[in-house]
Coordinates of C-alpha atoms in Angstrom, one line a residue:
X3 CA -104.4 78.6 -13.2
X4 CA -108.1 78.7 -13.8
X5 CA -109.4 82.1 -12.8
X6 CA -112.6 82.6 -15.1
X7 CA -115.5 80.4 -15.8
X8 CA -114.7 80.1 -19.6
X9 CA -111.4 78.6 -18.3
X10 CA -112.6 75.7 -16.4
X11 CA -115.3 74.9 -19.0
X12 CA -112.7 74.8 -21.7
X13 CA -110.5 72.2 -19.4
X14 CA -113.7 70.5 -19.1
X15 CA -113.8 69.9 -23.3
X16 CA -110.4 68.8 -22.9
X17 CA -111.1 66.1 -20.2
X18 CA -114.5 65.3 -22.1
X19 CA -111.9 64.8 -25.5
X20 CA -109.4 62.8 -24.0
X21 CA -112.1 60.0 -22.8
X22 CA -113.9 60.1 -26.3
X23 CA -109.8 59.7 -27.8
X24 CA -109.2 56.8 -25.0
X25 CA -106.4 59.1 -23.8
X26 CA -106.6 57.9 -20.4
X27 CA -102.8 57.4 -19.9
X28 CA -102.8 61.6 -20.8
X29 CA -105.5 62.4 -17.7
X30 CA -103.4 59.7 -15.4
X31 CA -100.1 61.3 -15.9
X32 CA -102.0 64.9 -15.0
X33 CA -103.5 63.2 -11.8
X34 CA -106.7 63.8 -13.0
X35 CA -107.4 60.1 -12.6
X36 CA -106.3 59.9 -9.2
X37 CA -110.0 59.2 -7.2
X38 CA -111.6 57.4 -10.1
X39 CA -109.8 55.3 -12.5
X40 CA -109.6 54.2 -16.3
X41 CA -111.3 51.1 -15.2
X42 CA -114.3 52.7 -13.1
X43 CA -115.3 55.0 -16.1
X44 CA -115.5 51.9 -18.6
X45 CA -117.1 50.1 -16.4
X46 CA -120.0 52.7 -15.5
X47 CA -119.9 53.4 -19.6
X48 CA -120.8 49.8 -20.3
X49 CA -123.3 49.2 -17.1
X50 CA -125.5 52.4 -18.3
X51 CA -125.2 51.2 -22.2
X52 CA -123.1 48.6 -23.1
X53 CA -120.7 48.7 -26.3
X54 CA -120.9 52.7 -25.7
X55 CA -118.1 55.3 -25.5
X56 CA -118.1 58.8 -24.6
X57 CA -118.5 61.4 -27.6
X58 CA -118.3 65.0 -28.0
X59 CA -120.8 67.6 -28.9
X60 CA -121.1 70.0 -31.0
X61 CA -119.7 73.3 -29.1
X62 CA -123.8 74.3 -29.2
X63 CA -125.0 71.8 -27.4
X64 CA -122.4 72.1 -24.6
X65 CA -125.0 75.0 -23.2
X66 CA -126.6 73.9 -20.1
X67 CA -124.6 70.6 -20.4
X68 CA -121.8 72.1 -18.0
X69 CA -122.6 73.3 -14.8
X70 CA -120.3 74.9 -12.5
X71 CA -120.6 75.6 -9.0
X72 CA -117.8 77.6 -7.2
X73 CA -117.3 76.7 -3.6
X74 CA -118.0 79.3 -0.9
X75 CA -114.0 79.1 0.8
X76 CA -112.7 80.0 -3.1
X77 CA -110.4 77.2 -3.4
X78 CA -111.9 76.3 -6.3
X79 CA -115.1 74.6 -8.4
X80 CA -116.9 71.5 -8.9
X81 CA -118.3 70.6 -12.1
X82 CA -121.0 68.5 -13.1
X83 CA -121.1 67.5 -17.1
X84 CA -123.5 65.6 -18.7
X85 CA -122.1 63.0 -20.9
X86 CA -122.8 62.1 -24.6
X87 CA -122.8 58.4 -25.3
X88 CA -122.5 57.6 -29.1
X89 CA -123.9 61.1 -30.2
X90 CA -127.0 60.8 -27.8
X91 CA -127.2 62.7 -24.6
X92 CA -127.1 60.3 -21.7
X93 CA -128.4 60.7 -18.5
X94 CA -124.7 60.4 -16.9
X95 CA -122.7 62.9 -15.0
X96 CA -119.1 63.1 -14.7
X97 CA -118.8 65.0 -11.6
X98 CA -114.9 66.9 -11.8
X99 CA -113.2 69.3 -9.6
X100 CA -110.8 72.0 -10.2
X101 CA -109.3 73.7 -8.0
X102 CA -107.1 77.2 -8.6
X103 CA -104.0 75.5 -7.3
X104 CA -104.2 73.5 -10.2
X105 CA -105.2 70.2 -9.5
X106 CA -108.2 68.6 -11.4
X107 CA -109.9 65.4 -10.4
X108 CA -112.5 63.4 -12.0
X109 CA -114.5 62.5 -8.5
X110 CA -117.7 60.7 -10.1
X111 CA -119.3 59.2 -13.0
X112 CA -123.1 58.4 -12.4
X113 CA -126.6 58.3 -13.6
X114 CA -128.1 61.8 -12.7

C-alpha cells in the first residue's frame, strides 16, 4: 500500500487535513486513532496553546516539516511532522507510523 516516500508523505497531508477539518470520527474508523485518541490530541493542542487548532500549510512549506525514517526490518516507516497551529509553525510533533501492511497509527503528539 505505501511503497514510495511521496506515498506516505501524501497520507501524512491527509491525516494532517482531517485534524485541521475535526474529522476525527474519519481517522477512528481507519484505526488510525487506535494508540492515541481524539481526546489526547485536543488536549496536548490546548496545553501547548490554548484556543488553538491544527492548520495546514501551504504545500511549500511542508519541506523539511516531514520527516521520514524507514525502519531497518522494512516493515514499514515512522514519521515525525511538525504541526501548524493557527497558521504558525509550532514546536509540536505528531509522531505517525505506517506500515506497508497498511496500518497507520498516530503514536505521539509532543513538544519537540
Amino acid at each position: 500500500m505505501f511503497n514510495t516516500e511521496e506515498e506516505v508523505i501524501d497520507y501524512c497531508k491527509y491525516i494532517i487535513q482531517c485534524l485541521a477539518d475535526n474529522k476525527y470520527k474519519e481517522l477512528e474508523s481507519k484505526g488510525i486513532l487506535e494508540t492515541v485518541s481524539e481526546i489526547d490530541i485536543k488536549r496536548v493542542i490546548n496545553e501547548y496553546a490554548e484556543d488553538s487548532r491544527i492548520t495546514v500549510p501551504a504545500d511549500d512549506q511542508y519541506m523539511g516539516r516531514i520527516d521520514i525514517f524507514k525502519y531497518n526490518d522494512n516493515t514499514g516507516y515512522a514519521v515525525d511532522i511538525d504541526i501548524y497551529l493557527n497558521n504558525e509553525l509550532s514546536d509540536l510533533t505528531l509522531q505517525v507510523e505506517i506500515l506497508y501492511s497498511g496500518k497507520v497509527t498516530i503514536e505521539d503528539l509532543h513538544v519537540l
